[in-house]
Amino acid sequence: MAYKSLLSVIGSQTGLELAIASAATVALDADAHLEVLALGTDRSQLGYSYMSTSTIMLQMEADRVAEELKLTEAALKKALNAQPPMLRWSMDAAITQLGSLNELVAMRARYADLVVLPKPYVTGNGAEAEAVVEAALFEGMAPVLIVPEKAAVKASPGTIVLAWNQSREALVAARRALPFLKRAARVVITVIDPPATGLERSDPGGALCQLLVRHGVRAEVSVLARTLPRVSDVLARQCQDLGADLLVMGAYGHSRFREAILGGATRNLLEQAGLPVFMAH
């Protein structure tokens, strides 16, 4: 499946230019349409009872959101107008309460083939940045491409690292990433500490490699020991050693609550990501 409808949700100016440039690169390569949503998030909690003095605070929050959204819109228009004229794009703006953000983003993401977002865990971003990622992945059921601060997405990556642990999430990510995988010069299916029992114990990653090769993907398997405390650390080192341009992985194998409290491969990788990360759930 080719990507024909792309969505980018931008809630602040942090990472905006590179995210838009990356989304434009993918859209131009796929002859797709890029839809951009400038998002303002009101963090006030209207479900609580406020004293009269808090009314002023609510108005101040509303004014802050409106002003920040205006600046984000202006920056987005500048970034979009800087792209090649062949790019087909449209832009919309919306203000939402933090509690309603999930529904708004999910509605847009459901009708996109790929959602391109700036890295959520950076200075200047609030809790809504992470909420946007999760809304697109879970309720929007869309694959998400995360763009870090200093690494743009390439339409034809040199090397892609594909994290494989036999999970449903990893398989969904591999299938959704096929347009990227088919364009890559090399795809390294990376298996870390494969289980001693199970259907793939004699050939970890072999069945997935066969599937991808039949699609024309130049794939190979790399089996690694867990020599570092976290799986995310091993994956990050693998990406660095191979000079990878993209990491493909299944997102949130555990519950989101457990990931938020204890951390996990998804959260850890996003926090330290120095290259684009393609995720699906």
PDB file of C-alpha atoms in Angstrom:
ATOM      1  CA  MET A   1       0.000   0.000   0.000  1.00  0.00           C
ATOM      2  CA  ALA A   2       1.299   3.445  -0.926  1.00  0.00           C
ATOM      3  CA  TYR A   3       0.883   6.461   1.311  1.00  0.00           C
ATOM      4  CA  LYS A   4      -1.597   8.800  -0.393  1.00  0.00           C
ATOM      5  CA  SER A   5      -2.974  10.772   2.564  1.00  0.00           C
ATOM      6  CA  LEU A   6      -0.511  12.166   5.088  1.00  0.00           C
ATOM      7  CA  LEU A   7      -1.340  14.023   8.290  1.00  0.00           C
ATOM      8  CA  SER A   8       0.873  16.163  10.494  1.00  0.00           C
ATOM      9  CA  VAL A   9      -0.391  17.548  13.805  1.00  0.00           C
ATOM     10  CA  ILE A  10       1.684  20.457  15.087  1.00  0.00           C
ATOM     11  CA  GLY A  11       1.060  21.796  18.575  1.00  0.00           C
ATOM     12  CA  SER A  12       4.083  24.064  19.007  1.00  0.00           C
ATOM     13  CA  GLN A  13       6.950  25.539  17.040  1.00  0.00           C
ATOM     14  CA  THR A  14       9.393  23.016  18.536  1.00  0.00           C
ATOM     15  CA  GLY A  15      10.611  20.730  15.746  1.00  0.00           C
ATOM     16  CA  LEU A  16       8.071  22.190  13.340  1.00  0.00           C
ATOM     17  CA  GLU A  17      10.295  22.920  10.353  1.00  0.00           C
ATOM     18  CA  LEU A  18      11.967  19.512  10.196  1.00  0.00           C
ATOM     19  CA  ALA A  19       8.675  17.668  10.717  1.00  0.00           C
ATOM     20  CA  ILE A  20       7.039  19.564   7.850  1.00  0.00           C
ATOM     21  CA  ALA A  21      10.067  19.128   5.600  1.00  0.00           C
ATOM     22  CA  SER A  22      10.056  15.387   6.314  1.00  0.00           C
ATOM     23  CA  ALA A  23       6.321  15.067   5.712  1.00  0.00           C
ATOM     24  CA  ALA A  24       6.738  16.980   2.450  1.00  0.00           C
ATOM     25  CA  THR A  25       9.558  14.652   1.352  1.00  0.00           C
ATOM     26  CA  VAL A  26       7.369  11.572   1.852  1.00  0.00           C
ATOM     27  CA  ALA A  27       4.328  13.221   0.251  1.00  0.00           C
ATOM     28  CA  LEU A  28       6.240  14.333  -2.845  1.00  0.00           C
ATOM     29  CA  ASP A  29       7.848  10.929  -3.287  1.00  0.00           C
ATOM     30  CA  ALA A  30       4.482   9.154  -2.996  1.00  0.00           C
ATOM     31  CA  ASP A  31       2.503  11.794  -4.910  1.00  0.00           C
ATOM     32  CA  ALA A  32       0.370  12.162  -1.784  1.00  0.00           C
ATOM     33  CA  HIS A  33      -1.630  14.963  -0.189  1.00  0.00           C
ATOM     34  CA  LEU A  34      -0.347  16.459   3.057  1.00  0.00           C
ATOM     35  CA  GLU A  35      -2.920  17.671   5.573  1.00  0.00           C
ATOM     36  CA  VAL A  36      -1.596  19.776   8.451  1.00  0.00           C
ATOM     37  CA  LEU A  37      -3.465  20.509  11.663  1.00  0.00           C
ATOM     38  CA  ALA A  38      -2.243  23.401  13.801  1.00  0.00           C
ATOM     39  CA  LEU A  39      -3.335  22.478  17.299  1.00  0.00           C
ATOM     40  CA  GLY A  40      -3.785  24.663  20.340  1.00  0.00           C
ATOM     41  CA  THR A  41      -4.330  22.886  23.658  1.00  0.00           C
ATOM     42  CA  ASP A  42      -6.132  24.516  26.571  1.00  0.00           C
ATOM     43  CA  ARG A  43      -4.752  22.840  29.703  1.00  0.00           C
ATOM     44  CA  SER A  44      -7.334  24.276  32.115  1.00  0.00           C
ATOM     45  CA  GLN A  45      -9.665  21.767  33.791  1.00  0.00           C
ATOM     46  CA  LEU A  46     -13.219  22.961  33.282  1.00  0.00           C
ATOM     47  CA  GLY A  47     -14.665  19.983  35.120  1.00  0.00           C
ATOM     48  CA  TYR A  48     -13.742  21.511  38.463  1.00  0.00           C
ATOM     49  CA  SER A  49     -15.505  24.264  40.387  1.00  0.00           C
ATOM     50  CA  TYR A  50     -13.668  27.578  40.270  1.00  0.00           C
ATOM     51  CA  MET A  51     -13.834  30.597  42.520  1.00  0.00           C
ATOM     52  CA  SER A  52     -14.335  33.970  40.872  1.00  0.00           C
ATOM     53  CA  THR A  53     -10.607  34.679  40.887  1.00  0.00           C
ATOM     54  CA  SER A  54     -10.013  31.607  38.774  1.00  0.00           C
ATOM     55  CA  THR A  55     -12.149  33.027  35.969  1.00  0.00           C
ATOM     56  CA  ILE A  56      -9.302  35.414  35.252  1.00  0.00           C
ATOM     57  CA  MET A  57      -6.895  32.492  35.092  1.00  0.00           C
ATOM     58  CA  LEU A  58      -9.168  30.683  32.651  1.00  0.00           C
ATOM     59  CA  GLN A  59      -9.267  33.738  30.399  1.00  0.00           C
ATOM     60  CA  MET A  60      -5.490  34.071  30.612  1.00  0.00           C
ATOM     61  CA  GLU A  61      -5.126  30.431  29.545  1.00  0.00           C
ATOM     62  CA  ALA A  62      -7.524  30.956  26.634  1.00  0.00           C
ATOM     63  CA  ASP A  63      -5.584  34.028  25.529  1.00  0.00           C
ATOM     64  CA  ARG A  64      -2.293  32.154  25.804  1.00  0.00           C
ATOM     65  CA  VAL A  65      -3.549  29.276  23.660  1.00  0.00           C
ATOM     66  CA  ALA A  66      -4.964  31.630  21.006  1.00  0.00           C
ATOM     67  CA  GLU A  67      -1.716  33.591  20.793  1.00  0.00           C
ATOM     68  CA  GLU A  68       0.479  30.482  20.606  1.00  0.00           C
ATOM     69  CA  LEU A  69      -1.786  28.979  17.948  1.00  0.00           C
ATOM     70  CA  LYS A  70      -1.506  32.140  15.879  1.00  0.00           C
ATOM     71  CA  LEU A  71       2.291  31.927  16.017  1.00  0.00           C
ATOM     72  CA  THR A  72       2.227  28.212  15.162  1.00  0.00           C
ATOM     73  CA  GLU A  73      -0.028  28.857  12.163  1.00  0.00           C
ATOM     74  CA  ALA A  74       2.290  31.565  10.871  1.00  0.00           C
ATOM     75  CA  ALA A  75       5.333  29.299  11.264  1.00  0.00           C
ATOM     76  CA  LEU A  76       3.520  26.446   9.526  1.00  0.00           C
ATOM     77  CA  LYS A  77       2.536  28.574   6.552  1.00  0.00           C
ATOM     78  CA  LYS A  78       6.134  29.739   6.215  1.00  0.00           C
ATOM     79  CA  ALA A  79       7.436  26.154   6.385  1.00  0.00           C
ATOM     80  CA  LEU A  80       4.850  24.859   3.906  1.00  0.00           C
ATOM     81  CA  ASN A  81       5.430  27.678   1.442  1.00  0.00           C
ATOM     82  CA  ALA A  82       9.155  26.871   1.553  1.00  0.00           C
ATOM     83  CA  GLN A  83       8.490  23.376   0.153  1.00  0.00           C
ATOM     84  CA  PRO A  84       8.587  22.591  -3.593  1.00  0.00           C
ATOM     85  CA  PRO A  85       5.552  23.996  -5.434  1.00  0.00           C
ATOM     86  CA  MET A  86       4.499  20.498  -6.532  1.00  0.00           C
ATOM     87  CA  LEU A  87       3.504  19.641  -2.956  1.00  0.00           C
ATOM     88  CA  ARG A  88      -0.236  19.387  -2.480  1.00  0.00           C
ATOM     89  CA  TRP A  89      -1.171  20.487   1.022  1.00  0.00           C
ATOM     90  CA  SER A  90      -3.967  21.930   3.120  1.00  0.00           C
ATOM     91  CA  MET A  91      -3.944  23.392   6.608  1.00  0.00           C
ATOM     92  CA  ASP A  92      -6.506  23.721   9.354  1.00  0.00           C
ATOM     93  CA  ALA A  93      -6.375  24.995  12.930  1.00  0.00           C
ATOM     94  CA  ALA A  94      -8.217  23.961  16.079  1.00  0.00           C
ATOM     95  CA  ILE A  95      -8.210  24.628  19.810  1.00  0.00           C
ATOM     96  CA  THR A  96      -9.133  21.785  22.139  1.00  0.00           C
ATOM     97  CA  GLN A  97      -9.247  20.995  25.828  1.00  0.00           C
ATOM     98  CA  LEU A  98      -6.627  18.466  26.892  1.00  0.00           C
ATOM     99  CA  GLY A  99      -9.418  15.983  27.665  1.00  0.00           C
ATOM    100  CA  SER A 100     -10.853  16.290  24.145  1.00  0.00           C
ATOM    101  CA  LEU A 101      -7.549  16.124  22.301  1.00  0.00           C
ATOM    102  CA  ASN A 102      -7.689  12.355  21.916  1.00  0.00           C
ATOM    103  CA  GLU A 103     -10.974  12.397  20.006  1.00  0.00           C
ATOM    104  CA  LEU A 104      -9.946  15.259  17.722  1.00  0.00           C
ATOM    105  CA  VAL A 105      -6.597  13.769  16.708  1.00  0.00           C
ATOM    106  CA  ALA A 106      -8.041  10.265  16.335  1.00  0.00           C
ATOM    107  CA  MET A 107     -10.747  11.509  13.974  1.00  0.00           C
ATOM    108  CA  ARG A 108      -8.117  13.041  11.682  1.00  0.00           C
ATOM    109  CA  ALA A 109      -5.672  10.138  11.943  1.00  0.00           C
ATOM    110  CA  ARG A 110      -8.241   7.489  10.986  1.00  0.00           C
ATOM    111  CA  TYR A 111      -8.365   8.860   7.468  1.00  0.00           C
ATOM    112  CA  ALA A 112      -4.611   9.179   6.967  1.00  0.00           C
ATOM    113  CA  ASP A 113      -2.237   6.525   5.655  1.00  0.00           C
ATOM    114  CA  LEU A 114       0.624   7.955   7.709  1.00  0.00           C
ATOM    115  CA  VAL A 115       0.887  10.512  10.511  1.00  0.00           C
ATOM    116  CA  VAL A 116       4.139  12.498  10.686  1.00  0.00           C
ATOM    117  CA  LEU A 117       4.862  14.118  14.048  1.00  0.00           C
ATOM    118  CA  PRO A 118       7.760  15.921  15.718  1.00  0.00           C
ATOM    119  CA  LYS A 119       9.488  14.139  18.596  1.00  0.00           C
ATOM    120  CA  PRO A 120       7.288  14.533  21.710  1.00  0.00           C
ATOM    121  CA  TYR A 121       9.924  14.362  24.456  1.00  0.00           C
ATOM    122  CA  VAL A 122      11.816  17.616  23.969  1.00  0.00           C
ATOM    123  CA  THR A 123      12.098  20.834  25.947  1.00  0.00           C
ATOM    124  CA  GLY A 124       9.182  23.136  25.177  1.00  0.00           C
ATOM    125  CA  ASN A 125       6.576  20.415  24.659  1.00  0.00           C
ATOM    126  CA  GLY A 126       3.790  19.734  27.150  1.00  0.00           C
ATOM    127  CA  ALA A 127       1.901  16.539  27.934  1.00  0.00           C
ATOM    128  CA  GLU A 128      -0.233  17.071  24.849  1.00  0.00           C
ATOM    129  CA  ALA A 129       2.680  16.148  22.549  1.00  0.00           C
ATOM    130  CA  GLU A 130       2.727  12.582  23.886  1.00  0.00           C
ATOM    131  CA  ALA A 131      -1.088  12.499  23.874  1.00  0.00           C
ATOM    132  CA  VAL A 132      -1.119  13.323  20.152  1.00  0.00           C
ATOM    133  CA  VAL A 133       1.195  10.390  19.386  1.00  0.00           C
ATOM    134  CA  GLU A 134      -0.896   7.945  21.391  1.00  0.00           C
ATOM    135  CA  ALA A 135      -4.195   9.209  19.967  1.00  0.00           C
ATOM    136  CA  ALA A 136      -2.951   8.657  16.415  1.00  0.00           C
ATOM    137  CA  LEU A 137      -1.584   5.191  17.226  1.00  0.00           C
ATOM    138  CA  PHE A 138      -4.401   3.780  19.334  1.00  0.00           C
ATOM    139  CA  GLU A 139      -7.691   5.475  18.519  1.00  0.00           C
ATOM    140  CA  GLY A 140      -6.618   6.688  15.075  1.00  0.00           C
ATOM    141  CA  MET A 141      -5.187   3.247  14.184  1.00  0.00           C
ATOM    142  CA  ALA A 142      -2.589   4.926  11.987  1.00  0.00           C
ATOM    143  CA  PRO A 143       1.150   4.342  11.677  1.00  0.00           C
ATOM    144  CA  VAL A 144       3.178   7.221  13.070  1.00  0.00           C
ATOM    145  CA  LEU A 145       6.515   8.560  11.880  1.00  0.00           C
ATOM    146  CA  ILE A 146       8.370  10.476  14.606  1.00  0.00           C
ATOM    147  CA  VAL A 147      10.884  13.080  13.436  1.00  0.00           C
ATOM    148  CA  PRO A 148      13.646  14.019  15.926  1.00  0.00           C
ATOM    149  CA  GLU A 149      15.251  17.434  16.262  1.00  0.00           C
ATOM    150  CA  LYS A 150      18.178  16.983  13.862  1.00  0.00           C
ATOM    151  CA  ALA A 151      17.434  14.069  11.520  1.00  0.00           C
ATOM    152  CA  ALA A 152      15.097  14.495   8.572  1.00  0.00           C
ATOM    153  CA  VAL A 153      13.228  11.623   6.941  1.00  0.00           C
ATOM    154  CA  LYS A 154      14.618  10.301   3.665  1.00  0.00           C
ATOM    155  CA  ALA A 155      12.265   9.086   0.948  1.00  0.00           C
ATOM    156  CA  SER A 156      14.780   6.354   0.074  1.00  0.00           C
ATOM    157  CA  PRO A 157      16.587   5.362   3.295  1.00  0.00           C
ATOM    158  CA  GLY A 158      19.995   3.721   3.084  1.00  0.00           C
ATOM    159  CA  THR A 159      19.620   1.345   6.038  1.00  0.00           C
ATOM    160  CA  ILE A 160      16.506   0.588   8.069  1.00  0.00           C
ATOM    161  CA  VAL A 161      16.592  -1.284  11.368  1.00  0.00           C
ATOM    162  CA  LEU A 162      13.410  -3.302  11.891  1.00  0.00           C
ATOM    163  CA  ALA A 163      12.932  -4.346  15.527  1.00  0.00           C
ATOM    164  CA  TRP A 164      11.403  -7.844  15.682  1.00  0.00           C
ATOM    165  CA  ASN A 165      10.112  -9.720  18.740  1.00  0.00           C
ATOM    166  CA  GLN A 166       7.387 -11.873  17.132  1.00  0.00           C
ATOM    167  CA  SER A 167       4.668  -9.623  18.570  1.00  0.00           C
ATOM    168  CA  ARG A 168       1.494  -8.474  16.883  1.00  0.00           C
ATOM    169  CA  GLU A 169       2.659  -4.856  17.140  1.00  0.00           C
ATOM    170  CA  ALA A 170       5.977  -5.588  15.435  1.00  0.00           C
ATOM    171  CA  LEU A 171       4.241  -7.392  12.567  1.00  0.00           C
ATOM    172  CA  VAL A 172       1.763  -4.548  12.072  1.00  0.00           C
ATOM    173  CA  ALA A 173       4.663  -2.076  11.978  1.00  0.00           C
ATOM    174  CA  ALA A 174       6.527  -4.165   9.399  1.00  0.00           C
ATOM    175  CA  ARG A 175       3.480  -4.354   7.122  1.00  0.00           C
ATOM    176  CA  ARG A 176       2.640  -0.650   7.466  1.00  0.00           C
ATOM    177  CA  ALA A 177       6.246   0.352   6.771  1.00  0.00           C
ATOM    178  CA  LEU A 178       6.477  -1.580   3.480  1.00  0.00           C
ATOM    179  CA  PRO A 179       6.666   1.565   1.289  1.00  0.00           C
ATOM    180  CA  PHE A 180       9.808   2.597   3.197  1.00  0.00           C
ATOM    181  CA  LEU A 181      11.220  -0.929   3.415  1.00  0.00           C
ATOM    182  CA  LYS A 182      10.928  -1.463  -0.340  1.00  0.00           C
ATOM    183  CA  ARG A 183      12.854   1.739  -1.052  1.00  0.00           C
ATOM    184  CA  ALA A 184      15.680   1.042   1.404  1.00  0.00           C
ATOM    185  CA  ALA A 185      19.087  -0.174   0.279  1.00  0.00           C
ATOM    186  CA  ARG A 186      19.231  -2.508   3.288  1.00  0.00           C
ATOM    187  CA  VAL A 187      16.755  -3.666   5.933  1.00  0.00           C
ATOM    188  CA  VAL A 188      18.218  -5.323   9.022  1.00  0.00           C
ATOM    189  CA  ILE A 189      15.635  -7.330  10.976  1.00  0.00           C
ATOM    190  CA  THR A 190      16.993  -7.097  14.508  1.00  0.00           C
ATOM    191  CA  VAL A 191      16.088  -9.759  17.066  1.00  0.00           C
ATOM    192  CA  ILE A 192      17.271  -9.300  20.658  1.00  0.00           C
ATOM    193  CA  ASP A 193      17.522 -12.339  22.933  1.00  0.00           C
ATOM    194  CA  PRO A 194      15.021 -14.541  21.030  1.00  0.00           C
ATOM    195  CA  PRO A 195      13.095 -16.985  23.264  1.00  0.00           C
ATOM    196  CA  ALA A 196      14.410 -20.509  23.568  1.00  0.00           C
ATOM    197  CA  THR A 197      10.925 -21.886  22.973  1.00  0.00           C
ATOM    198  CA  GLY A 198       8.303 -20.995  20.392  1.00  0.00           C
ATOM    199  CA  LEU A 199       7.653 -21.374  16.679  1.00  0.00           C
ATOM    200  CA  GLU A 200      10.634 -19.251  15.624  1.00  0.00           C
ATOM    201  CA  ARG A 201      13.217 -20.664  18.031  1.00  0.00           C
ATOM    202  CA  SER A 202      15.221 -22.382  15.255  1.00  0.00           C
ATOM    203  CA  ASP A 203      15.172 -19.411  12.859  1.00  0.00           C
ATOM    204  CA  PRO A 204      14.404 -16.104  14.624  1.00  0.00           C
ATOM    205  CA  GLY A 205      13.131 -13.548  12.145  1.00  0.00           C
ATOM    206  CA  GLY A 206      13.410 -15.971   9.242  1.00  0.00           C
ATOM    207  CA  ALA A 207       9.716 -16.059   8.318  1.00  0.00           C
ATOM    208  CA  LEU A 208       9.463 -12.263   8.378  1.00  0.00           C
ATOM    209  CA  CYS A 209      12.600 -11.981   6.252  1.00  0.00           C
ATOM    210  CA  GLN A 210      11.095 -14.348   3.687  1.00  0.00           C
ATOM    211  CA  LEU A 211       7.862 -12.340   3.615  1.00  0.00           C
ATOM    212  CA  LEU A 212       9.723  -9.075   3.021  1.00  0.00           C
ATOM    213  CA  VAL A 213      12.078 -10.502   0.398  1.00  0.00           C
ATOM    214  CA  ARG A 214       9.073 -11.652  -1.605  1.00  0.00           C
ATOM    215  CA  HIS A 215       7.969  -8.020  -1.639  1.00  0.00           C
ATOM    216  CA  GLY A 216      11.317  -6.991  -3.091  1.00  0.00           C
ATOM    217  CA  VAL A 217      12.812  -5.821   0.216  1.00  0.00           C
ATOM    218  CA  ARG A 218      16.577  -6.290   0.607  1.00  0.00           C
ATOM    219  CA  ALA A 219      16.258  -7.824   4.064  1.00  0.00           C
ATOM    220  CA  GLU A 220      18.575  -9.723   6.372  1.00  0.00           C
ATOM    221  CA  VAL A 221      18.414 -10.919   9.984  1.00  0.00           C
ATOM    222  CA  SER A 222      20.655  -9.866  12.860  1.00  0.00           C
ATOM    223  CA  VAL A 223      20.313 -11.707  16.197  1.00  0.00           C
ATOM    224  CA  LEU A 224      21.774  -9.831  19.163  1.00  0.00           C
ATOM    225  CA  ALA A 225      22.281 -10.616  22.827  1.00  0.00           C
ATOM    226  CA  ARG A 226      20.895  -8.227  25.387  1.00  0.00           C
ATOM    227  CA  THR A 227      24.261  -6.880  26.508  1.00  0.00           C
ATOM    228  CA  LEU A 228      22.852  -3.613  27.867  1.00  0.00           C
ATOM    229  CA  PRO A 229      20.306  -3.063  30.655  1.00  0.00           C
ATOM    230  CA  ARG A 230      17.456  -2.055  28.340  1.00  0.00           C
ATOM    231  CA  VAL A 231      16.262  -3.405  25.013  1.00  0.00           C
ATOM    232  CA  SER A 232      15.969   0.181  23.800  1.00  0.00           C
ATOM    233  CA  ASP A 233      19.685   0.691  24.467  1.00  0.00           C
ATOM    234  CA  VAL A 234      20.599  -2.334  22.336  1.00  0.00           C
ATOM    235  CA  LEU A 235      18.381  -1.108  19.508  1.00  0.00           C
ATOM    236  CA  ALA A 236      19.819   2.397  19.722  1.00  0.00           C
ATOM    237  CA  ARG A 237      23.367   1.003  19.533  1.00  0.00           C
ATOM    238  CA  GLN A 238      22.406  -1.186  16.577  1.00  0.00           C
ATOM    239  CA  CYS A 239      21.055   1.850  14.734  1.00  0.00           C
ATOM    240  CA  GLN A 240      24.223   3.786  15.494  1.00  0.00           C
ATOM    241  CA  ASP A 241      26.568   0.954  14.475  1.00  0.00           C
ATOM    242  CA  LEU A 242      24.771   0.475  11.155  1.00  0.00           C
ATOM    243  CA  GLY A 243      24.331   4.187  10.449  1.00  0.00           C
ATOM    244  CA  ALA A 244      20.599   3.598  10.087  1.00  0.00           C
ATOM    245  CA  ASP A 245      18.322   6.256   8.603  1.00  0.00           C
ATOM    246  CA  LEU A 246      15.111   4.851  10.105  1.00  0.00           C
ATOM    247  CA  LEU A 247      13.983   2.569  12.923  1.00  0.00           C
ATOM    248  CA  VAL A 248      10.764   0.568  12.472  1.00  0.00           C
ATOM    249  CA  MET A 249       9.157  -0.914  15.576  1.00  0.00           C
ATOM    250  CA  GLY A 250       5.891  -1.986  17.130  1.00  0.00           C
ATOM    251  CA  ALA A 251       4.645   0.533  19.664  1.00  0.00           C
ATOM    252  CA  TYR A 252       3.612  -0.023  23.273  1.00  0.00           C
ATOM    253  CA  GLY A 253       3.707  -3.772  23.737  1.00  0.00           C
ATOM    254  CA  HIS A 254       2.716  -3.174  27.385  1.00  0.00           C
ATOM    255  CA  SER A 255      -0.183  -1.048  28.569  1.00  0.00           C
ATOM    256  CA  ARG A 256       0.327   2.689  28.183  1.00  0.00           C
ATOM    257  CA  PHE A 257      -0.048   3.094  31.952  1.00  0.00           C
ATOM    258  CA  ARG A 258       2.788   0.676  32.610  1.00  0.00           C
ATOM    259  CA  GLU A 259       4.938   2.351  29.952  1.00  0.00           C
ATOM    260  CA  ALA A 260       4.348   5.768  31.526  1.00  0.00           C
ATOM    261  CA  ILE A 261       5.147   4.613  35.075  1.00  0.00           C
ATOM    262  CA  LEU A 262       7.963   2.137  34.506  1.00  0.00           C
ATOM    263  CA  GLY A 263       9.183   3.139  31.091  1.00  0.00           C
ATOM    264  CA  GLY A 264       9.544   0.702  28.217  1.00  0.00           C
ATOM    265  CA  ALA A 265      11.195   0.212  24.847  1.00  0.00           C
ATOM    266  CA  THR A 266       8.804   2.599  23.095  1.00  0.00           C
ATOM    267  CA  ARG A 267       9.086   5.448  25.561  1.00  0.00           C
ATOM    268  CA  ASN A 268      12.825   5.026  26.080  1.00  0.00           C
ATOM    269  CA  LEU A 269      13.544   4.986  22.371  1.00  0.00           C
ATOM    270  CA  LEU A 270      11.447   8.075  21.726  1.00  0.00           C
ATOM    271  CA  GLU A 271      13.182   9.943  24.521  1.00  0.00           C
ATOM    272  CA  GLN A 272      16.653   9.249  23.139  1.00  0.00           C
ATOM    273  CA  ALA A 273      15.829   8.946  19.441  1.00  0.00           C
ATOM    274  CA  GLY A 274      18.407  10.541  17.177  1.00  0.00           C
ATOM    275  CA  LEU A 275      16.876   9.167  13.991  1.00  0.00           C
ATOM    276  CA  PRO A 276      13.308   8.981  12.637  1.00  0.00           C
ATOM    277  CA  VAL A 277      11.177   6.256  14.224  1.00  0.00           C
ATOM    278  CA  PHE A 278       8.287   4.546  12.424  1.00  0.00           C
ATOM    279  CA  MET A 279       5.755   2.993  14.814  1.00  0.00           C
ATOM    280  CA  ALA A 280       2.478   1.122  14.595  1.00  0.00           C
ATOM    281  CA  HIS A 281       0.312  -0.682  17.126  1.00  0.00           C
TER     282      HIS A 281
END
